[in-house]
Amino acid sequence: GQVWYIAGVNAEASARKLTIDLSAFVKKGEYVERYADNLKDQDPDYTPQLRITKPAAVNVTMASNGGFVIIK
């Protein structure tokens, strides 16, 4: 099978919100893994099974000077 990695980096001093279209990789109801910097203290935050309900509009908030990785 194929594994996809979707990543983002925020080099700004404040948190940044994005809406990402994952419909090319994920169908409604499927699960992905998510790694991200915690918004509060930037400790790693891991979600092993994040259910995608709207693949064309996945909301992501990146911590200041942080980032995320979504794995499918």
PDB file of N, CA and C in Angstrom:
ATOM      1  N   GLY A   1       0.810  -1.183   0.000  1.00  0.00           N
ATOM      2  CA  GLY A   1       0.000   0.000   0.000  1.00  0.00           C
ATOM      3  C   GLY A   1       0.857   1.253   0.000  1.00  0.00           C
ATOM      4  N   GLN A   2       0.216   2.322  -0.200  1.00  0.00           N
ATOM      5  CA  GLN A   2       0.897   3.612  -0.222  1.00  0.00           C
ATOM      6  C   GLN A   2       0.699   4.325   1.109  1.00  0.00           C
ATOM      7  N   VAL A   3       1.726   4.999   1.554  1.00  0.00           N
ATOM      8  CA  VAL A   3       1.662   5.818   2.753  1.00  0.00           C
ATOM      9  C   VAL A   3       1.886   7.258   2.331  1.00  0.00           C
ATOM     10  N   TRP A   4       1.001   8.149   2.768  1.00  0.00           N
ATOM     11  CA  TRP A   4       1.108   9.574   2.448  1.00  0.00           C
ATOM     12  C   TRP A   4       1.431  10.344   3.714  1.00  0.00           C
ATOM     13  N   TYR A   5       2.317  11.329   3.581  1.00  0.00           N
ATOM     14  CA  TYR A   5       2.682  12.225   4.677  1.00  0.00           C
ATOM     15  C   TYR A   5       2.322  13.640   4.244  1.00  0.00           C
ATOM     16  N   ILE A   6       1.457  14.287   5.009  1.00  0.00           N
ATOM     17  CA  ILE A   6       1.075  15.668   4.746  1.00  0.00           C
ATOM     18  C   ILE A   6       1.596  16.470   5.936  1.00  0.00           C
ATOM     19  N   ALA A   7       2.428  17.476   5.682  1.00  0.00           N
ATOM     20  CA  ALA A   7       3.074  18.198   6.777  1.00  0.00           C
ATOM     21  C   ALA A   7       2.957  19.702   6.592  1.00  0.00           C
ATOM     22  N   GLY A   8       3.046  20.404   7.710  1.00  0.00           N
ATOM     23  CA  GLY A   8       3.037  21.858   7.693  1.00  0.00           C
ATOM     24  C   GLY A   8       3.928  22.394   8.797  1.00  0.00           C
ATOM     25  N   VAL A   9       4.529  23.551   8.550  1.00  0.00           N
ATOM     26  CA  VAL A   9       5.401  24.212   9.525  1.00  0.00           C
ATOM     27  C   VAL A   9       4.967  25.659   9.658  1.00  0.00           C
ATOM     28  N   ASN A  10       4.916  26.144  10.885  1.00  0.00           N
ATOM     29  CA  ASN A  10       4.550  27.530  11.170  1.00  0.00           C
ATOM     30  C   ASN A  10       5.746  28.227  11.810  1.00  0.00           C
ATOM     31  N   ALA A  11       6.358  29.160  11.106  1.00  0.00           N
ATOM     32  CA  ALA A  11       7.511  29.893  11.631  1.00  0.00           C
ATOM     33  C   ALA A  11       7.101  31.242  12.229  1.00  0.00           C
ATOM     34  N   GLU A  12       5.803  31.455  12.405  1.00  0.00           N
ATOM     35  CA  GLU A  12       5.312  32.718  12.958  1.00  0.00           C
ATOM     36  C   GLU A  12       5.294  32.671  14.480  1.00  0.00           C
ATOM     37  N   ALA A  13       5.205  33.834  15.097  1.00  0.00           N
ATOM     38  CA  ALA A  13       5.214  33.946  16.553  1.00  0.00           C
ATOM     39  C   ALA A  13       3.854  33.632  17.175  1.00  0.00           C
ATOM     40  N   SER A  14       2.828  33.453  16.351  1.00  0.00           N
ATOM     41  CA  SER A  14       1.500  33.122  16.869  1.00  0.00           C
ATOM     42  C   SER A  14       0.967  31.886  16.141  1.00  0.00           C
ATOM     43  N   ALA A  15      -0.028  31.247  16.753  1.00  0.00           N
ATOM     44  CA  ALA A  15      -0.638  30.056  16.158  1.00  0.00           C
ATOM     45  C   ALA A  15      -1.268  30.410  14.809  1.00  0.00           C
ATOM     46  N   ARG A  16      -1.356  29.433  13.947  1.00  0.00           N
ATOM     47  CA  ARG A  16      -1.926  29.658  12.617  1.00  0.00           C
ATOM     48  C   ARG A  16      -2.928  28.563  12.305  1.00  0.00           C
ATOM     49  N   LYS A  17      -4.105  28.967  11.797  1.00  0.00           N
ATOM     50  CA  LYS A  17      -5.157  28.016  11.428  1.00  0.00           C
ATOM     51  C   LYS A  17      -5.185  27.825   9.919  1.00  0.00           C
ATOM     52  N   LEU A  18      -5.319  26.571   9.503  1.00  0.00           N
ATOM     53  CA  LEU A  18      -5.405  26.220   8.090  1.00  0.00           C
ATOM     54  C   LEU A  18      -6.609  25.322   7.854  1.00  0.00           C
ATOM     55  N   THR A  19      -7.115  25.339   6.639  1.00  0.00           N
ATOM     56  CA  THR A  19      -8.093  24.360   6.195  1.00  0.00           C
ATOM     57  C   THR A  19      -7.456  23.647   5.016  1.00  0.00           C
ATOM     58  N   ILE A  20      -7.298  22.330   5.143  1.00  0.00           N
ATOM     59  CA  ILE A  20      -6.577  21.542   4.150  1.00  0.00           C
ATOM     60  C   ILE A  20      -7.541  20.595   3.448  1.00  0.00           C
ATOM     61  N   ASP A  21      -7.392  20.479   2.134  1.00  0.00           N
ATOM     62  CA  ASP A  21      -8.190  19.549   1.343  1.00  0.00           C
ATOM     63  C   ASP A  21      -7.431  18.229   1.250  1.00  0.00           C
ATOM     64  N   LEU A  22      -7.913  17.212   1.954  1.00  0.00           N
ATOM     65  CA  LEU A  22      -7.288  15.892   1.946  1.00  0.00           C
ATOM     66  C   LEU A  22      -8.075  14.886   1.110  1.00  0.00           C
ATOM     67  N   SER A  23      -9.026  15.358   0.328  1.00  0.00           N
ATOM     68  CA  SER A  23      -9.910  14.449  -0.397  1.00  0.00           C
ATOM     69  C   SER A  23      -9.175  13.558  -1.407  1.00  0.00           C
ATOM     70  N   ALA A  24      -7.976  13.932  -1.829  1.00  0.00           N
ATOM     71  CA  ALA A  24      -7.198  13.085  -2.734  1.00  0.00           C
ATOM     72  C   ALA A  24      -6.573  11.894  -2.005  1.00  0.00           C
ATOM     73  N   PHE A  25      -6.530  11.965  -0.664  1.00  0.00           N
ATOM     74  CA  PHE A  25      -5.860  10.932   0.118  1.00  0.00           C
ATOM     75  C   PHE A  25      -6.786  10.171   1.055  1.00  0.00           C
ATOM     76  N   VAL A  26      -7.866  10.814   1.494  1.00  0.00           N
ATOM     77  CA  VAL A  26      -8.716  10.266   2.550  1.00  0.00           C
ATOM     78  C   VAL A  26     -10.179  10.365   2.147  1.00  0.00           C
ATOM     79  N   LYS A  27     -10.922   9.312   2.459  1.00  0.00           N
ATOM     80  CA  LYS A  27     -12.371   9.335   2.239  1.00  0.00           C
ATOM     81  C   LYS A  27     -13.078   9.608   3.563  1.00  0.00           C
ATOM     82  N   LYS A  28     -14.302  10.113   3.485  1.00  0.00           N
ATOM     83  CA  LYS A  28     -15.101  10.396   4.674  1.00  0.00           C
ATOM     84  C   LYS A  28     -15.205   9.140   5.541  1.00  0.00           C
ATOM     85  N   GLY A  29     -14.955   9.309   6.827  1.00  0.00           N
ATOM     86  CA  GLY A  29     -15.047   8.211   7.775  1.00  0.00           C
ATOM     87  C   GLY A  29     -13.751   7.443   7.980  1.00  0.00           C
ATOM     88  N   GLU A  30     -12.739   7.682   7.147  1.00  0.00           N
ATOM     89  CA  GLU A  30     -11.455   7.009   7.329  1.00  0.00           C
ATOM     90  C   GLU A  30     -10.672   7.674   8.458  1.00  0.00           C
ATOM     91  N   TYR A  31      -9.646   6.976   8.899  1.00  0.00           N
ATOM     92  CA  TYR A  31      -8.818   7.461   9.992  1.00  0.00           C
ATOM     93  C   TYR A  31      -7.416   7.782   9.498  1.00  0.00           C
ATOM     94  N   VAL A  32      -6.798   8.770  10.127  1.00  0.00           N
ATOM     95  CA  VAL A  32      -5.406   9.122   9.866  1.00  0.00           C
ATOM     96  C   VAL A  32      -4.689   9.215  11.210  1.00  0.00           C
ATOM     97  N   GLU A  33      -3.360   9.208  11.159  1.00  0.00           N
ATOM     98  CA  GLU A  33      -2.551   9.497  12.341  1.00  0.00           C
ATOM     99  C   GLU A  33      -2.163  10.963  12.280  1.00  0.00           C
ATOM    100  N   ARG A  34      -2.056  11.602  13.455  1.00  0.00           N
ATOM    101  CA  ARG A  34      -1.673  13.014  13.482  1.00  0.00           C
ATOM    102  C   ARG A  34      -0.643  13.251  14.577  1.00  0.00           C
ATOM    103  N   TYR A  35       0.444  13.883  14.194  1.00  0.00           N
ATOM    104  CA  TYR A  35       1.452  14.366  15.128  1.00  0.00           C
ATOM    105  C   TYR A  35       1.445  15.886  15.034  1.00  0.00           C
ATOM    106  N   ALA A  36       1.489  16.557  16.175  1.00  0.00           N
ATOM    107  CA  ALA A  36       1.496  18.022  16.159  1.00  0.00           C
ATOM    108  C   ALA A  36       2.137  18.536  17.438  1.00  0.00           C
ATOM    109  N   ASP A  37       2.598  19.775  17.366  1.00  0.00           N
ATOM    110  CA  ASP A  37       3.066  20.451  18.574  1.00  0.00           C
ATOM    111  C   ASP A  37       1.850  20.938  19.332  1.00  0.00           C
ATOM    112  N   ASN A  38       1.814  20.666  20.625  1.00  0.00           N
ATOM    113  CA  ASN A  38       0.717  21.087  21.486  1.00  0.00           C
ATOM    114  C   ASN A  38       0.657  22.611  21.517  1.00  0.00           C
ATOM    115  N   LEU A  39      -0.531  23.173  21.388  1.00  0.00           N
ATOM    116  CA  LEU A  39      -0.673  24.636  21.360  1.00  0.00           C
ATOM    117  C   LEU A  39      -0.270  25.287  22.678  1.00  0.00           C
ATOM    118  N   LYS A  40      -0.417  24.570  23.791  1.00  0.00           N
ATOM    119  CA  LYS A  40      -0.143  25.156  25.099  1.00  0.00           C
ATOM    120  C   LYS A  40       1.351  25.210  25.407  1.00  0.00           C
ATOM    121  N   ASP A  41       2.046  24.080  25.253  1.00  0.00           N
ATOM    122  CA  ASP A  41       3.445  24.028  25.666  1.00  0.00           C
ATOM    123  C   ASP A  41       4.383  23.432  24.614  1.00  0.00           C
ATOM    124  N   GLN A  42       3.880  23.161  23.427  1.00  0.00           N
ATOM    125  CA  GLN A  42       4.623  22.614  22.297  1.00  0.00           C
ATOM    126  C   GLN A  42       5.181  21.221  22.556  1.00  0.00           C
ATOM    127  N   ASP A  43       4.692  20.542  23.591  1.00  0.00           N
ATOM    128  CA  ASP A  43       5.041  19.136  23.742  1.00  0.00           C
ATOM    129  C   ASP A  43       4.389  18.371  22.597  1.00  0.00           C
ATOM    130  N   PRO A  44       4.977  17.259  22.188  1.00  0.00           N
ATOM    131  CA  PRO A  44       4.374  16.485  21.097  1.00  0.00           C
ATOM    132  C   PRO A  44       2.970  15.995  21.456  1.00  0.00           C
ATOM    133  N   ASP A  45       2.091  16.042  20.488  1.00  0.00           N
ATOM    134  CA  ASP A  45       0.714  15.585  20.651  1.00  0.00           C
ATOM    135  C   ASP A  45       0.458  14.565  19.554  1.00  0.00           C
ATOM    136  N   TYR A  46       0.100  13.344  19.936  1.00  0.00           N
ATOM    137  CA  TYR A  46      -0.102  12.266  18.975  1.00  0.00           C
ATOM    138  C   TYR A  46      -1.538  11.775  19.057  1.00  0.00           C
ATOM    139  N   THR A  47      -2.201  11.717  17.916  1.00  0.00           N
ATOM    140  CA  THR A  47      -3.550  11.161  17.817  1.00  0.00           C
ATOM    141  C   THR A  47      -3.470   9.971  16.867  1.00  0.00           C
ATOM    142  N   PRO A  48      -3.523   8.740  17.398  1.00  0.00           N
ATOM    143  CA  PRO A  48      -3.331   7.575  16.536  1.00  0.00           C
ATOM    144  C   PRO A  48      -4.482   7.303  15.573  1.00  0.00           C
ATOM    145  N   GLN A  49      -5.687   7.707  15.930  1.00  0.00           N
ATOM    146  CA  GLN A  49      -6.838   7.471  15.067  1.00  0.00           C
ATOM    147  C   GLN A  49      -7.734   8.699  15.043  1.00  0.00           C
ATOM    148  N   LEU A  50      -7.417   9.617  14.151  1.00  0.00           N
ATOM    149  CA  LEU A  50      -8.220  10.819  13.969  1.00  0.00           C
ATOM    150  C   LEU A  50      -9.193  10.549  12.827  1.00  0.00           C
ATOM    151  N   ARG A  51     -10.481  10.538  13.126  1.00  0.00           N
ATOM    152  CA  ARG A  51     -11.503  10.244  12.111  1.00  0.00           C
ATOM    153  C   ARG A  51     -11.778  11.495  11.288  1.00  0.00           C
ATOM    154  N   ILE A  52     -11.740  11.350   9.983  1.00  0.00           N
ATOM    155  CA  ILE A  52     -11.966  12.456   9.068  1.00  0.00           C
ATOM    156  C   ILE A  52     -13.440  12.479   8.664  1.00  0.00           C
ATOM    157  N   THR A  53     -14.125  13.565   8.980  1.00  0.00           N
ATOM    158  CA  THR A  53     -15.545  13.679   8.648  1.00  0.00           C
ATOM    159  C   THR A  53     -15.790  14.536   7.413  1.00  0.00           C
ATOM    160  N   LYS A  54     -14.871  15.449   7.110  1.00  0.00           N
ATOM    161  CA  LYS A  54     -14.985  16.311   5.924  1.00  0.00           C
ATOM    162  C   LYS A  54     -13.626  16.358   5.231  1.00  0.00           C
ATOM    163  N   PRO A  55     -13.318  15.380   4.361  1.00  0.00           N
ATOM    164  CA  PRO A  55     -11.988  15.311   3.751  1.00  0.00           C
ATOM    165  C   PRO A  55     -11.593  16.560   2.967  1.00  0.00           C
ATOM    166  N   ALA A  56     -12.545  17.282   2.399  1.00  0.00           N
ATOM    167  CA  ALA A  56     -12.207  18.465   1.602  1.00  0.00           C
ATOM    168  C   ALA A  56     -11.956  19.692   2.469  1.00  0.00           C
ATOM    169  N   ALA A  57     -12.206  19.597   3.766  1.00  0.00           N
ATOM    170  CA  ALA A  57     -12.043  20.755   4.646  1.00  0.00           C
ATOM    171  C   ALA A  57     -11.605  20.311   6.045  1.00  0.00           C
ATOM    172  N   VAL A  58     -10.351  19.866   6.158  1.00  0.00           N
ATOM    173  CA  VAL A  58      -9.799  19.438   7.444  1.00  0.00           C
ATOM    174  C   VAL A  58      -9.139  20.647   8.094  1.00  0.00           C
ATOM    175  N   ASN A  59      -9.600  21.011   9.287  1.00  0.00           N
ATOM    176  CA  ASN A  59      -9.061  22.170  10.003  1.00  0.00           C
ATOM    177  C   ASN A  59      -7.857  21.755  10.840  1.00  0.00           C
ATOM    178  N   VAL A  60      -6.789  22.523  10.726  1.00  0.00           N
ATOM    179  CA  VAL A  60      -5.556  22.277  11.462  1.00  0.00           C
ATOM    180  C   VAL A  60      -5.117  23.598  12.093  1.00  0.00           C
ATOM    181  N   THR A  61      -4.759  23.558  13.371  1.00  0.00           N
ATOM    182  CA  THR A  61      -4.174  24.724  14.028  1.00  0.00           C
ATOM    183  C   THR A  61      -2.746  24.366  14.412  1.00  0.00           C
ATOM    184  N   MET A  62      -1.800  25.142  13.912  1.00  0.00           N
ATOM    185  CA  MET A  62      -0.394  24.908  14.209  1.00  0.00           C
ATOM    186  C   MET A  62       0.070  25.856  15.304  1.00  0.00           C
ATOM    187  N   ALA A  63       0.815  25.315  16.253  1.00  0.00           N
ATOM    188  CA  ALA A  63       1.362  26.140  17.326  1.00  0.00           C
ATOM    189  C   ALA A  63       2.387  27.121  16.748  1.00  0.00           C
ATOM    190  N   SER A  64       2.622  28.207  17.491  1.00  0.00           N
ATOM    191  CA  SER A  64       3.664  29.149  17.052  1.00  0.00           C
ATOM    192  C   SER A  64       5.000  28.405  17.003  1.00  0.00           C
ATOM    193  N   ASN A  65       5.757  28.623  15.948  1.00  0.00           N
ATOM    194  CA  ASN A  65       7.030  27.931  15.743  1.00  0.00           C
ATOM    195  C   ASN A  65       6.887  26.411  15.855  1.00  0.00           C
ATOM    196  N   GLY A  66       5.761  25.897  15.414  1.00  0.00           N
ATOM    197  CA  GLY A  66       5.482  24.475  15.485  1.00  0.00           C
ATOM    198  C   GLY A  66       5.029  23.934  14.143  1.00  0.00           C
ATOM    199  N   GLY A  67       4.456  22.752  14.181  1.00  0.00           N
ATOM    200  CA  GLY A  67       4.000  22.146  12.946  1.00  0.00           C
ATOM    201  C   GLY A  67       3.159  20.913  13.197  1.00  0.00           C
ATOM    202  N   PHE A  68       2.905  20.179  12.108  1.00  0.00           N
ATOM    203  CA  PHE A  68       2.100  18.962  12.193  1.00  0.00           C
ATOM    204  C   PHE A  68       2.501  18.006  11.078  1.00  0.00           C
ATOM    205  N   VAL A  69       2.149  16.736  11.258  1.00  0.00           N
ATOM    206  CA  VAL A  69       2.264  15.721  10.227  1.00  0.00           C
ATOM    207  C   VAL A  69       1.013  14.860  10.306  1.00  0.00           C
ATOM    208  N   ILE A  70       0.363  14.655   9.168  1.00  0.00           N
ATOM    209  CA  ILE A  70      -0.774  13.733   9.061  1.00  0.00           C
ATOM    210  C   ILE A  70      -0.311  12.578   8.203  1.00  0.00           C
ATOM    211  N   ILE A  71      -0.548  11.355   8.675  1.00  0.00           N
ATOM    212  CA  ILE A  71      -0.105  10.157   7.961  1.00  0.00           C
ATOM    213  C   ILE A  71      -1.314   9.326   7.569  1.00  0.00           C
ATOM    214  N   LYS A  72      -1.365   8.977   6.304  1.00  0.00           N
ATOM    215  CA  LYS A  72      -2.436   8.109   5.794  1.00  0.00           C
ATOM    216  C   LYS A  72      -1.811   6.991   5.027  1.00  0.00           C
TER     217      LYS A  72
END
